CSV table of C-alpha atoms and ligand atoms in Angstrom, one decimal:
chain,number,residue,atom,x,y,z
A,1,MET,CA,0.0,0.0,0.0
A,2,GLN,CA,3.0,2.3,0.0
A,3,PHE,CA,3.2,3.8,-3.5
A,4,TRP,CA,6.1,6.1,-2.7
A,5,THR,CA,9.6,5.1,-1.7
A,6,LEU,CA,11.1,5.8,1.7
A,7,ASP,CA,13.2,8.5,0.1
A,8,GLU,CA,10.2,10.2,-1.4
A,9,ILE,CA,8.3,10.1,1.9
A,10,GLU,CA,11.3,11.5,3.8
A,11,GLN,CA,11.8,14.3,1.3
A,12,HIS,CA,8.3,15.4,2.1
A,13,ALA,CA,8.7,14.8,5.8
A,14,MET,CA,11.8,17.0,5.9
A,15,ALA,CA,9.7,20.0,5.0
A,16,ASP,CA,8.0,21.8,7.8
A,17,HIS,CA,4.8,19.8,7.8
A,18,GLU,CA,2.2,19.9,10.5
A,19,VAL,CA,0.4,17.2,12.3
A,20,GLY,CA,-2.6,16.2,10.1
A,21,GLU,CA,-0.9,16.9,6.8
A,22,GLU,CA,-0.8,14.3,4.1
A,23,ILE,CA,2.8,13.6,3.2
A,24,SER,CA,2.1,11.0,0.5
A,25,PRO,CA,-1.2,9.6,-0.9
A,26,GLY,CA,-3.0,8.4,2.1
A,27,VAL,CA,-0.1,8.9,4.5
A,28,THR,CA,-0.8,11.6,7.1
A,29,ILE,CA,1.4,12.9,9.8
A,30,THR,CA,-0.4,11.9,13.0
A,31,ARG,CA,2.5,12.2,15.5
A,32,ARG,CA,5.3,14.5,14.6
A,33,ARG,CA,7.8,12.9,17.0
A,34,ILE,CA,7.7,9.6,15.3
A,35,LEU,CA,8.9,11.1,12.0
A,36,GLN,CA,11.7,12.9,13.8
A,37,ILE,CA,12.9,9.6,15.3
A,38,GLY,CA,12.7,7.9,11.9
A,39,LEU,CA,14.6,10.6,10.2
A,40,ALA,CA,17.4,10.5,12.7
A,41,GLY,CA,18.0,6.8,12.4
A,42,ALA,CA,16.8,5.9,8.9
A,43,ALA,CA,20.1,6.1,7.0
A,44,SER,CA,22.2,3.9,9.3
A,45,LEU,CA,19.5,1.4,9.9
A,46,LEU,CA,18.9,0.8,6.2
A,47,VAL,CA,22.5,-0.1,5.6
A,48,GLY,CA,22.3,-2.7,8.3
A,49,GLY,CA,25.0,-1.1,10.6
A,50,CYS,CA,23.3,-2.2,13.7
A,51,ALA,CA,23.0,-5.8,12.9
A,52,THR,CA,24.3,-8.4,15.3
A,53,PRO,CA,25.8,-11.3,13.2
A,54,GLY,CA,24.6,-14.7,14.1
A,55,ARG,CA,21.9,-13.7,16.6
A,56,LYS,CA,18.9,-15.9,16.3
A,57,ILE,CA,15.4,-14.4,16.0
A,58,ASP,CA,13.4,-15.3,19.2
A,59,THR,CA,10.1,-16.2,17.8
A,60,ALA,CA,8.7,-17.1,21.2
A,61,ARG,CA,9.6,-13.8,22.8
A,62,GLY,CA,6.3,-12.0,22.1
A,63,SER,CA,4.0,-15.0,22.6
A,64,ALA,CA,2.8,-13.8,26.0
A,65,GLY,CA,3.0,-10.8,28.2
A,66,ARG,CA,1.5,-7.3,28.5
A,67,LEU,CA,0.2,-5.2,25.7
A,68,LEU,CA,2.6,-3.0,23.8
A,69,THR,CA,2.4,0.5,22.6
A,70,ILE,CA,3.5,1.0,19.0
A,71,ASP,CA,6.8,2.6,20.1
A,72,GLN,CA,7.5,-0.4,22.4
A,73,LEU,CA,6.7,-2.9,19.7
A,74,VAL,CA,8.9,-1.3,17.1
A,75,ALA,CA,11.8,-0.8,19.5
A,76,ARG,CA,11.7,-4.5,20.3
A,77,LEU,CA,11.5,-5.5,16.7
A,78,ARG,CA,14.1,-3.2,15.2
A,79,PRO,CA,17.2,-5.3,16.1
A,80,ASP,CA,15.7,-8.3,14.4
A,81,ALA,CA,14.8,-6.1,11.4
A,82,THR,CA,18.2,-4.7,11.0
A,83,GLN,CA,19.8,-8.1,11.2
A,84,LEU,CA,17.3,-9.5,8.7
A,85,ILE,CA,18.0,-6.9,6.0
A,86,ALA,CA,21.7,-7.2,6.5
A,87,SER,CA,21.7,-11.0,6.1
A,88,ASP,CA,23.0,-12.7,3.0
A,89,ARG,CA,20.3,-15.4,3.5
A,90,PRO,CA,17.5,-13.7,5.4
A,91,ASP,CA,15.0,-16.0,7.1
A,92,GLU,CA,11.8,-14.1,6.4
A,93,THR,CA,9.6,-17.0,7.7
A,94,ALA,CA,11.2,-16.8,11.2
A,95,TYR,CA,11.2,-13.0,11.2
A,96,LEU,CA,7.5,-12.8,10.1
A,97,ALA,CA,6.6,-15.2,12.9
A,98,ALA,CA,8.4,-12.9,15.4
A,99,VAL,CA,6.6,-9.9,14.0
A,100,SER,CA,3.2,-11.7,14.2
A,101,SER,CA,3.9,-12.7,17.8
A,102,LEU,CA,4.6,-9.1,18.8
A,103,LEU,CA,1.9,-7.5,16.7
A,104,THR,CA,-0.8,-9.6,18.5
A,105,ARG,CA,0.2,-7.7,21.6
A,106,TYR,CA,-0.2,-4.3,20.0
A,107,ASN,CA,-2.5,-2.0,21.8
A,108,PRO,CA,-3.6,0.8,19.5
A,109,ASP,CA,-3.7,4.1,21.3
A,110,GLU,CA,-6.2,5.8,19.2
A,111,PRO,CA,-10.0,5.0,19.3
A,112,TRP,CA,-11.7,3.5,16.3
A,113,ALA,CA,-12.9,6.2,14.0
A,114,MET,CA,-14.6,6.1,10.6
A,115,ASN,CA,-13.8,9.5,9.3
A,116,GLU,CA,-11.6,11.3,6.7
A,117,MET,CA,-11.9,8.4,4.3
A,118,GLY,CA,-12.3,10.2,1.0
A,119,GLU,CA,-13.5,8.6,-2.2
A,120,SER,CA,-11.6,5.4,-1.9
A,121,GLY,CA,-13.4,4.5,1.3
A,122,TRP,CA,-10.1,4.0,3.3
A,123,SER,CA,-7.3,6.0,4.8
A,124,MET,CA,-3.8,5.2,6.0
A,125,ASN,CA,-1.9,7.1,8.7
A,126,THR,CA,1.7,6.6,9.9
A,127,ALA,CA,1.6,4.9,13.3
A,128,ALA,CA,5.4,4.4,13.6
A,129,TRP,CA,8.2,5.5,11.4
A,130,MET,CA,11.5,3.9,12.4
A,131,PRO,CA,13.0,2.5,9.1
A,132,PRO,CA,13.5,-0.3,8.3
A,133,VAL,CA,10.3,-0.8,10.2
A,134,VAL,CA,7.2,1.3,9.4
A,135,VAL,CA,3.7,0.7,10.7
A,136,PHE,CA,0.6,2.1,9.2
A,137,ASP,CA,-2.8,2.5,10.7
A,138,ILE,CA,-5.5,1.7,8.1
A,139,ARG,CA,-9.2,2.4,8.4
A,140,MET,CA,-11.7,1.1,5.8
A,141,ARG,CA,-15.4,1.7,5.3
A,142,PRO,CA,-17.7,-1.4,4.9
A,143,GLY,CA,-17.0,-3.0,1.5
A,144,SER,CA,-14.2,-0.7,0.5
A,145,LYS,CA,-11.2,-2.2,-1.3
A,146,ILE,CA,-7.5,-1.7,-1.5
A,147,HIS,CA,-6.9,-2.9,-5.0
A,148,LEU,CA,-4.4,-5.5,-6.2
A,149,HIS,CA,-0.8,-4.5,-5.5
A,150,ASP,CA,2.6,-6.0,-4.8
A,151,HIS,CA,5.2,-5.2,-2.1
A,152,ARG,CA,8.5,-4.8,-3.9
A,153,HIS,CA,11.6,-5.2,-1.7
A,154,TYR,CA,9.6,-5.4,1.5
A,155,ASN,CA,7.6,-7.8,3.6
A,156,GLY,CA,4.6,-7.2,5.9
A,157,VAL,CA,2.2,-8.4,8.6
A,158,LEU,CA,-1.4,-7.2,8.5
A,159,LEU,CA,-3.3,-7.3,11.8
A,160,CYS,CA,-7.1,-6.8,12.0
A,161,THR,CA,-7.8,-4.7,15.1
A,162,GLU,CA,-11.5,-4.0,14.5
A,163,GLY,CA,-14.2,-5.4,12.3
A,164,SER,CA,-13.3,-7.9,9.6
A,165,VAL,CA,-11.4,-7.9,6.3
A,166,ARG,CA,-11.1,-10.3,3.4
A,167,CYS,CA,-7.5,-10.8,2.4
A,168,ARG,CA,-6.5,-12.6,-0.8
A,169,ASN,CA,-2.9,-13.3,-1.5
A,170,PHE,CA,-1.2,-14.2,-4.8
A,171,ASP,CA,2.1,-15.0,-6.3
A,172,ILE,CA,3.5,-14.4,-9.8
A,173,VAL,CA,3.5,-17.5,-12.0
A,174,GLN,CA,7.0,-17.9,-13.4
A,175,PRO,CA,6.9,-17.2,-17.1
A,176,ASP,CA,7.8,-20.0,-19.5
A,177,GLY,CA,11.6,-20.3,-19.9
A,178,GLN,CA,12.4,-17.7,-17.2
A,179,ARG,CA,13.4,-18.0,-13.6
A,180,LEU,CA,12.8,-14.7,-11.9
A,181,ASN,CA,14.4,-13.9,-8.6
A,182,ILE,CA,11.2,-12.5,-7.1
A,183,ALA,CA,12.7,-11.7,-3.7
A,184,ALA,CA,15.3,-9.6,-5.4
A,185,GLY,CA,12.6,-7.6,-7.1
A,186,GLU,CA,12.6,-9.3,-10.5
A,187,VAL,CA,9.1,-9.3,-12.1
A,188,PRO,CA,7.7,-10.0,-15.5
A,189,THR,CA,8.1,-7.3,-18.0
A,190,ASP,CA,5.5,-8.7,-20.4
A,191,THR,CA,2.4,-6.6,-20.9
A,192,ASP,CA,0.3,-9.4,-19.4
A,193,PHE,CA,1.3,-12.2,-17.0
A,194,LEU,CA,-0.3,-14.6,-14.6
A,195,ILE,CA,-0.7,-14.7,-10.9
A,196,ARG,CA,-2.0,-17.5,-8.8
A,197,GLN,CA,-4.2,-17.1,-5.7
A,198,ASN,CA,-2.7,-18.9,-2.6
A,199,LYS,CA,-5.0,-17.7,0.1
A,200,ASP,CA,-8.5,-16.2,0.5
A,201,THR,CA,-9.0,-15.5,4.2
A,202,THR,CA,-11.4,-13.4,6.2
A,203,LEU,CA,-9.6,-11.9,9.2
A,204,GLY,CA,-11.4,-11.0,12.4
A,205,HIS,CA,-10.2,-9.1,15.4
A,206,GLY,CA,-6.7,-10.1,16.4
A,207,GLN,CA,-6.1,-12.2,13.3
A,208,LEU,CA,-3.1,-11.7,11.0
A,209,SER,CA,-1.9,-12.1,7.4
A,210,THR,CA,1.7,-12.2,6.4
A,211,LEU,CA,3.6,-11.8,3.2
A,212,SER,CA,7.3,-12.0,2.3
A,213,ARG,CA,9.2,-10.7,-0.6
A,214,ASP,CA,8.6,-13.9,-2.6
A,215,ARG,CA,5.6,-15.6,-0.9
A,216,ASP,CA,2.0,-14.2,-1.0
A,217,ASN,CA,3.6,-10.9,-2.0
A,218,ILE,CA,0.6,-9.6,-4.0
A,219,HIS,CA,-2.7,-9.0,-2.2
A,220,HIS,CA,-6.2,-7.6,-2.5
A,221,ILE,CA,-8.0,-6.3,0.6
A,222,GLU,CA,-11.7,-5.8,1.0
A,223,ALA,CA,-13.3,-4.6,4.2
A,224,GLY,CA,-16.1,-6.6,5.7
A,225,PRO,CA,-19.7,-5.5,6.3
A,226,ASP,CA,-18.8,-3.5,9.4
A,227,GLY,CA,-15.6,-2.0,8.0
A,228,CYS,CA,-12.3,-2.6,9.6
A,229,SER,CA,-9.3,-1.1,11.3
A,230,LEU,CA,-5.9,-2.6,10.5
A,231,ALA,CA,-2.3,-2.3,11.6
A,232,ASP,CA,0.2,-3.0,8.8
A,233,LEU,CA,3.8,-3.5,9.8
A,234,PHE,CA,6.3,-3.3,7.0
A,235,THR,CA,10.1,-4.1,6.9
A,236,TYR,CA,12.0,-2.5,4.0
A,237,PHE,CA,15.1,-4.3,2.5
A,238,ARG,CA,15.9,-1.3,0.2
A,239,ARG,CA,15.4,2.4,0.1
A,240,GLU,CA,13.5,2.0,-3.2
A,241,ALA,CA,11.0,-0.4,-1.7
A,242,ARG,CA,7.4,0.4,-2.7
A,243,SER,CA,4.2,-1.1,-4.1
A,244,TYR,CA,3.0,-1.2,-7.6
A,245,GLU,CA,-0.6,-1.6,-8.6
A,246,LEU,CA,-2.0,-4.3,-10.9
A,247,GLU,CA,-5.0,-4.3,-13.2
A,248,TRP,CA,-7.2,-7.3,-13.7
A,249,ASP,CA,-10.8,-8.2,-14.4
A,250,GLY,CA,-11.0,-10.4,-11.3
A,251,GLN,CA,-12.1,-13.4,-13.3
A,252,PRO,CA,-10.1,-16.7,-13.1
A,253,LEU,CA,-8.8,-18.1,-16.4
A,254,SER,CA,-10.8,-21.2,-15.8
A,255,LYS,CA,-14.1,-21.8,-13.9
A,256,ASN,CA,-13.3,-22.0,-10.2
A,257,GLY,CA,-9.6,-21.7,-11.0
A,258,ASP,CA,-7.0,-19.9,-9.1
A,259,THR,CA,-5.0,-18.2,-11.9
A,260,TYR,CA,-5.6,-14.7,-13.1
A,261,LYS,CA,-4.2,-12.6,-16.0
A,262,VAL,CA,-2.9,-9.2,-14.8
A,263,ALA,CA,-0.8,-6.2,-16.0
A,264,TRP,CA,1.2,-3.6,-14.2
A,265,LYS,CA,-0.9,-0.4,-13.9
A,266,SER,CA,0.8,2.4,-15.8
B,1,FE2,FE1,-0.4,-4.2,0.9
């Protein structure tokens, strides 16, 4: 859902914006101090300078215990995140398990509110900005959709904190004769290509959906009949990490099939 790169967001954040201003499409400054923290630490964190070689990710660490504020959650996660993005062979499965465990303890500090949605029916605010970890707070009106998009050079965990949301995940079908390194950001360059649906899940309160750079990386989000509130935690492997939208007609190639023809949206 982030259609600007970190650099682009920061360039706009460097200007003297005020709380409440939109710094990228759908991204509004809600708490100025978070941006200040992120700007101070972003450059060093993204080159992996804080990583601790060989330290194992403790996936059980967040499995129990008290609720966490967003600042506490990100502070706990950031060492694992910096290690992950610095690794030659990052274990995204273990990392996403650790994120999920922590995120289930997240205690949003703002009340549920269905306002300032605009035409799209959903809005996205920055809850925490500490690259390589960024958390967005998303509110969606009943039935509204966040259309098909990928997550290039980043992974994510989506937590439903209110209401319900349908989350469909897809992967690119490798084109004939090609072997794309999807995790490294290689994607089909053909006008049309195929994606395969891996999951079609409705999340309720406290339930999660994860995606890595090369597993379930494309998704389509649709709010349930009562709308939803979501926390979306992203970990960026590169400064140029961002999302790209896809066009489709939503019809599988065969009846009851799981494969769809798509094209990058220009
Ligand atoms: Fe997304």
